[in-house]
Short mmCIF file of C-alpha atoms in Angstrom, two decimals:
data_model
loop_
_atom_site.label_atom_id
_atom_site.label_comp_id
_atom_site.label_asym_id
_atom_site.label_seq_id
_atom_site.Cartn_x
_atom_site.Cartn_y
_atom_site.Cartn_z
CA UNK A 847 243.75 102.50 162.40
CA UNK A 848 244.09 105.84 160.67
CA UNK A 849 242.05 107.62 163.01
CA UNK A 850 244.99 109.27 164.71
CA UNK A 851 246.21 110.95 161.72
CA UNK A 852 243.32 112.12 160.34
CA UNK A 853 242.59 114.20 162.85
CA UNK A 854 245.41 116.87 162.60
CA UNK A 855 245.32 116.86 159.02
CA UNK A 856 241.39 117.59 159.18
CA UNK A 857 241.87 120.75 161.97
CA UNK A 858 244.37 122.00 159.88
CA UNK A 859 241.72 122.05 157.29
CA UNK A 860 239.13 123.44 159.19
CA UNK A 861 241.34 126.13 160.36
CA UNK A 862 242.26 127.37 156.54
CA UNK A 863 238.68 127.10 155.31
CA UNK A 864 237.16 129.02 157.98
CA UNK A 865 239.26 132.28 157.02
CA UNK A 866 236.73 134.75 156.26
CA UNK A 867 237.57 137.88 153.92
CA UNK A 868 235.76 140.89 154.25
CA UNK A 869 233.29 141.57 151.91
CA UNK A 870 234.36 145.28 151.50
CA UNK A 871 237.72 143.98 150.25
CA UNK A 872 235.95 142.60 147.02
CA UNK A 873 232.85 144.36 146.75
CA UNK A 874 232.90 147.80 147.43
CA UNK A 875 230.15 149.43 149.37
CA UNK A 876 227.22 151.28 147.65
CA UNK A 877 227.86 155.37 147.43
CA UNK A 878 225.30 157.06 147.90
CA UNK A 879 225.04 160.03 145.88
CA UNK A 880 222.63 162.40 148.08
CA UNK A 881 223.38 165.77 146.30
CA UNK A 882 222.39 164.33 142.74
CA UNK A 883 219.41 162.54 144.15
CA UNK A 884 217.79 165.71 145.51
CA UNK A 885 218.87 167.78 142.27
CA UNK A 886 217.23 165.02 140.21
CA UNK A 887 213.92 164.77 142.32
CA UNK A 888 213.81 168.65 142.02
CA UNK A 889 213.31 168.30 138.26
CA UNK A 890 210.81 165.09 138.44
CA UNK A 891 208.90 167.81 140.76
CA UNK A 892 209.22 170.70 138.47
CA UNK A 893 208.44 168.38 135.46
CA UNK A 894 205.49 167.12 136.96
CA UNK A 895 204.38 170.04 138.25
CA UNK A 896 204.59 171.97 135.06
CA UNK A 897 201.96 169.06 133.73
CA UNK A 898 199.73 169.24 136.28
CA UNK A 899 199.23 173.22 136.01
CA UNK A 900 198.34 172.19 132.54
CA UNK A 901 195.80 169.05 133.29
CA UNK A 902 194.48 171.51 135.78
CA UNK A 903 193.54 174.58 132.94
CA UNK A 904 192.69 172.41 129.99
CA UNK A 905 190.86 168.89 128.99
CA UNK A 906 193.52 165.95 129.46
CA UNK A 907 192.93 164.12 126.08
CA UNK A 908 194.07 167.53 124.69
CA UNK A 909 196.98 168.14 127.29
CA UNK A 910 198.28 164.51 126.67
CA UNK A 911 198.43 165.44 122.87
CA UNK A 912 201.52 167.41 123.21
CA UNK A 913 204.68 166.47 122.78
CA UNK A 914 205.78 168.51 125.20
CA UNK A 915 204.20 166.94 128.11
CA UNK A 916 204.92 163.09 126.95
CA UNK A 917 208.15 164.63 126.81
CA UNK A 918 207.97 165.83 130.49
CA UNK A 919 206.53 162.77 131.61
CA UNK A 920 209.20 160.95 130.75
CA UNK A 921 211.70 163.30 132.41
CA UNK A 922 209.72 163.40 135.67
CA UNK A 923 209.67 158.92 135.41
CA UNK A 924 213.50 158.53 134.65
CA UNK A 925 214.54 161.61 136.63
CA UNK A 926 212.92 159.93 139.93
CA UNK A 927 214.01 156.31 139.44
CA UNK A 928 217.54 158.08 138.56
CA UNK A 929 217.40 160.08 142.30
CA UNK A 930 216.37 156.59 143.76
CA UNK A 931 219.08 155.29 142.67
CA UNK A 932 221.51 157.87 143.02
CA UNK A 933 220.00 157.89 146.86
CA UNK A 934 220.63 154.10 147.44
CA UNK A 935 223.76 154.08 145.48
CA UNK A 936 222.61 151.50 143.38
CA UNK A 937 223.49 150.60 139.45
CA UNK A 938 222.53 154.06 137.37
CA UNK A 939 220.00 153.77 134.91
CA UNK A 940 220.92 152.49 131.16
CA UNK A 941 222.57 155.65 129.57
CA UNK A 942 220.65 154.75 126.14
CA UNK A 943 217.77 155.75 128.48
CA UNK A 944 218.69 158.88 130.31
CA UNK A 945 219.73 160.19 127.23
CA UNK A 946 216.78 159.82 125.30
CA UNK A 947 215.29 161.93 128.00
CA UNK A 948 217.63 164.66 127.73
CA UNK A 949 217.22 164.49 123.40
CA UNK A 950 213.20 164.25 123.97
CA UNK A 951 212.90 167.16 126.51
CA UNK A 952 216.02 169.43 124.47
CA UNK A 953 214.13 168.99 121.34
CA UNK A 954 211.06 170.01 123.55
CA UNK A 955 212.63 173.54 124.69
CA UNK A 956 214.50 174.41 121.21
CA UNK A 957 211.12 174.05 119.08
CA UNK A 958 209.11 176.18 121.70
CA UNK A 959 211.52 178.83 121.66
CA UNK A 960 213.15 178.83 118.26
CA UNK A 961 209.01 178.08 116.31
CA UNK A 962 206.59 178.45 118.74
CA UNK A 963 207.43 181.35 121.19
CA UNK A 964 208.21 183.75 118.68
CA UNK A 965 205.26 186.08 117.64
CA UNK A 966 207.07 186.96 114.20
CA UNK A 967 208.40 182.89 113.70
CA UNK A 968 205.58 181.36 111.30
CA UNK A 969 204.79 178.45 113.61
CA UNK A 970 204.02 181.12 116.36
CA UNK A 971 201.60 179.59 119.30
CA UNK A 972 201.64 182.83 121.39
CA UNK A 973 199.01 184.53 122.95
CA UNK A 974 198.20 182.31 125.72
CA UNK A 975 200.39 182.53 128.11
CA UNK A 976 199.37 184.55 131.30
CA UNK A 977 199.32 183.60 134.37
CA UNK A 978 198.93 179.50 135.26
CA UNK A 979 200.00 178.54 131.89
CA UNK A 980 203.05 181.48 131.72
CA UNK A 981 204.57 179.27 134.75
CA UNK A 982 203.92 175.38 133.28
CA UNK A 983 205.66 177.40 130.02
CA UNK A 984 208.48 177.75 131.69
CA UNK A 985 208.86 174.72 133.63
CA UNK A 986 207.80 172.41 130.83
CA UNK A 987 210.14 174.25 128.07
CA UNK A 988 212.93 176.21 129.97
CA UNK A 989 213.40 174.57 133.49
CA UNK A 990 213.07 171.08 133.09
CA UNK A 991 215.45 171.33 129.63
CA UNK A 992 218.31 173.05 130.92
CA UNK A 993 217.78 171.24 134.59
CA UNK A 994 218.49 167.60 132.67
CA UNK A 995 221.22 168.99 130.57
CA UNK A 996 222.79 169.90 133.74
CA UNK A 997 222.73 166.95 135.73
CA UNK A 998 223.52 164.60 132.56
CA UNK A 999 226.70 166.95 131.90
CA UNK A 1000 228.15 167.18 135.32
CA UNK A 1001 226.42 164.15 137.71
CA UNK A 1002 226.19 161.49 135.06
CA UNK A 1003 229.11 159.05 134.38
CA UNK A 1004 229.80 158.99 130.63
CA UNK A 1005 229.85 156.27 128.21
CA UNK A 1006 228.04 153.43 127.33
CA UNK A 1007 226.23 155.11 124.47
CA UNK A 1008 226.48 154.49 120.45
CA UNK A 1009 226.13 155.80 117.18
CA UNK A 1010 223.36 153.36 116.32
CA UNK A 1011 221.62 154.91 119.27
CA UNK A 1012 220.65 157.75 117.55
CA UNK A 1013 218.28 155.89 115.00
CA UNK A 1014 216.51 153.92 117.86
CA UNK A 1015 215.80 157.16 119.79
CA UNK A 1016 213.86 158.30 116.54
CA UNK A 1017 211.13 155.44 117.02
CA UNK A 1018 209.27 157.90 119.54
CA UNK A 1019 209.04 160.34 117.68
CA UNK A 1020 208.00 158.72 114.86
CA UNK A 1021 205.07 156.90 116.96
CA UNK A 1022 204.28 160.36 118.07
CA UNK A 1023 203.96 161.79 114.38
CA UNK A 1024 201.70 158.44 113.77
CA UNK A 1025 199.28 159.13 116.65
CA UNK A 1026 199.10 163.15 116.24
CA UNK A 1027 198.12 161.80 112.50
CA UNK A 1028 195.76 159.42 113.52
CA UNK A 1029 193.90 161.68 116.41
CA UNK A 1030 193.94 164.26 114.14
CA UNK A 1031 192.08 162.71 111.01
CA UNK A 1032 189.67 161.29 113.65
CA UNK A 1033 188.26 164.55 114.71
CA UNK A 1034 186.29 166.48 113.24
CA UNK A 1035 187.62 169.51 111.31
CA UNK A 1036 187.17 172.89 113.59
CA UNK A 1037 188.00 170.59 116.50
CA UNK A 1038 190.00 173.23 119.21
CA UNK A 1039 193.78 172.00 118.67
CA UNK A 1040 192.84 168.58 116.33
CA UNK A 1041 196.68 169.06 115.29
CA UNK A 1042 199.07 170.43 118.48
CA UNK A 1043 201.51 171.93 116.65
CA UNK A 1044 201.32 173.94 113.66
CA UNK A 1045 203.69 172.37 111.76
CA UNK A 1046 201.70 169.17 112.30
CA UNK A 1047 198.67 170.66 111.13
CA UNK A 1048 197.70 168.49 108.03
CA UNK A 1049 194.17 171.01 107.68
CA UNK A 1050 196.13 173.66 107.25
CA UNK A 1051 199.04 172.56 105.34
CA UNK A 1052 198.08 169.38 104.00
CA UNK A 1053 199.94 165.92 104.03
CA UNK A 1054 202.69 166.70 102.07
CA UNK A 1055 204.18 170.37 103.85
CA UNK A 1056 203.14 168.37 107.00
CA UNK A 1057 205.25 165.35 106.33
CA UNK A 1058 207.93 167.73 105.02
CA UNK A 1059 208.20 169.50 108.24
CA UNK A 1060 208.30 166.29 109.99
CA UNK A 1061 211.28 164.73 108.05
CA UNK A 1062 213.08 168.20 109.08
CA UNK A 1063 211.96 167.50 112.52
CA UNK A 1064 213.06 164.02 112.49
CA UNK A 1065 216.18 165.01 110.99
CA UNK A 1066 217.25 167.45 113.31
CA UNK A 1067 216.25 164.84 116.06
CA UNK A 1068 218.80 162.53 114.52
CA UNK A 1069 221.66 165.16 114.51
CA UNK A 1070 220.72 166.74 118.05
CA UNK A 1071 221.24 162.57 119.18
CA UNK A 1072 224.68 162.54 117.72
CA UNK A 1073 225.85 165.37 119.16
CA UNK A 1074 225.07 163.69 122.69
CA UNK A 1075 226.91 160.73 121.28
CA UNK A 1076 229.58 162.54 120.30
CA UNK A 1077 229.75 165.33 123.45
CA UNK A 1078 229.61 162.43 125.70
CA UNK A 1079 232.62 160.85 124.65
CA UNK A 1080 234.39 164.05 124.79
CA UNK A 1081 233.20 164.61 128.50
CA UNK A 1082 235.11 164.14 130.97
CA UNK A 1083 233.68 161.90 133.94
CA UNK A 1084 232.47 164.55 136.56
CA UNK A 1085 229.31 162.83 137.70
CA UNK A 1086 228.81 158.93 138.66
CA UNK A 1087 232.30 157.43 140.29
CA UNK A 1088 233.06 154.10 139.12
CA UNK A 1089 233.14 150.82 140.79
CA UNK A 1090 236.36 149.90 142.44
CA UNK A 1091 237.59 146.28 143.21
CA UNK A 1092 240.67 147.80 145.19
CA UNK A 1093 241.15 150.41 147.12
CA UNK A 1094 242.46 153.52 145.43
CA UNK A 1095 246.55 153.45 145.21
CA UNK A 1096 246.83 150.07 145.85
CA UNK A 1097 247.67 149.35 141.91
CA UNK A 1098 245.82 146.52 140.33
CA UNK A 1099 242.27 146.32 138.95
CA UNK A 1100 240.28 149.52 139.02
#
């Protein structure tokens, strides 16, 4: 007996449940960043290519020793999941993590050419660079340094990172300075780079001047990673646009 006015009241229903809202009006669509992608793949390529002219002129166990190419590594893995992204226009990587690339492969550049690429500086490593190995120089300690500082500055959004940061970006290097130890005490004195860098170089120097130079080295790795802290708050945001909930200018959530 209450069929008859059930009806109405259920169309009505119906009618007001089956209003559909665009999905763009609440969730934006991805952008797609293609400029950044394409810079950032150009220094996973140059990164990567600067290690394989090295894998290509020496033995790999030695090559893989180096700082310099772990550190290059890791630029050429985050730089091309970052152009992925960037490409897609999907969620950026953690910045905890991009940064530690830039800190790992900045601390790579200044050592070579502040200790290492100075005949007169007392950690000198010249003398074998020609050629091949002039060219993964470059693009391991010049290209790939400047290239990240570049896109983190002006095509990566700021924020997101903190102070405490800086003392969990020094448990790499401290693993590193553990294994260069290690390796080293495991090979036979005389062995043709046993210690990669000079100022690692616990036959020459001994434990304590080596452990020295490593607490300075760890030090300035601590300050260099506050400075990024610091810079990127300062920064304005040039690089990744944030996500909207509603359209620009129409007040409200942003």
């Amino acid at each position: 007996m209450f069929a008859p006015h059930s009806r109405p009241y259920s169309t009505a229903y119906t009618a007001s449940s089956s209003t559909q809202v665009p999905a763009s009006a609440v969730v934006p669509p991805p952008v797609r960043r293609r400029y950044a992608a394409v810079f950032r793949l150009l220094i996973a390529l140059a990164a990567a290519t600067g290690v394989g002219i090295d894998l290509s002129l020496a033995d790999p166990g030695r090559v893989f020793s180096y700082f310099t190419i772990q550190s290059n590594l890791l630029v050429a893995v985050v730089l091309a999941l970052s152009a992925r992204r960037a490409w897609s226009g999907r969620t950026p990587l953690p910045p905890a993590l991009t940064t530690a690339a830039l800190l790992y492969v900045l601390v790579t550049g200044l050592v070579y050419h502040v200790l290492l690429s100075d005949a007169a500086a007392p950690f000198s490593m010249t003398g074998s660079d020609a050629g091949r190995h002039a060219v993964a120089d470059q693009l391991l300690h010049t290209v790939t340094p400047l290239a990240v500082l570049a896109d983190w500055l002006l095509l990566t959004r700021p924020g997101g990172l903190r102070p405490r940061h800086s003392a969990l970006w020094l448990l790499y290097p401290a693993a590193y300075l553990a294994f260069v130890l290690i390796r080293g005490a495991a090979l036979s004195p005389g062995t043709v780079a046993r210690y990669p860098y000079p100022f690692l170089d616990v036959e020459a120097h001994g434990y304590g001047a080596t452990l020295a130079d490593a607490a300075l080295l760890g030090a300035f790795f601590l300050v260099l990673g506050l400075l990024l802290i610091g810079l990127d708050r300062l920064r304005p945001a040039l690089g990744e646009p944030g996500n909207r909930i509603s359209p620009p200018g129409s007040g409200g959530l942003k």
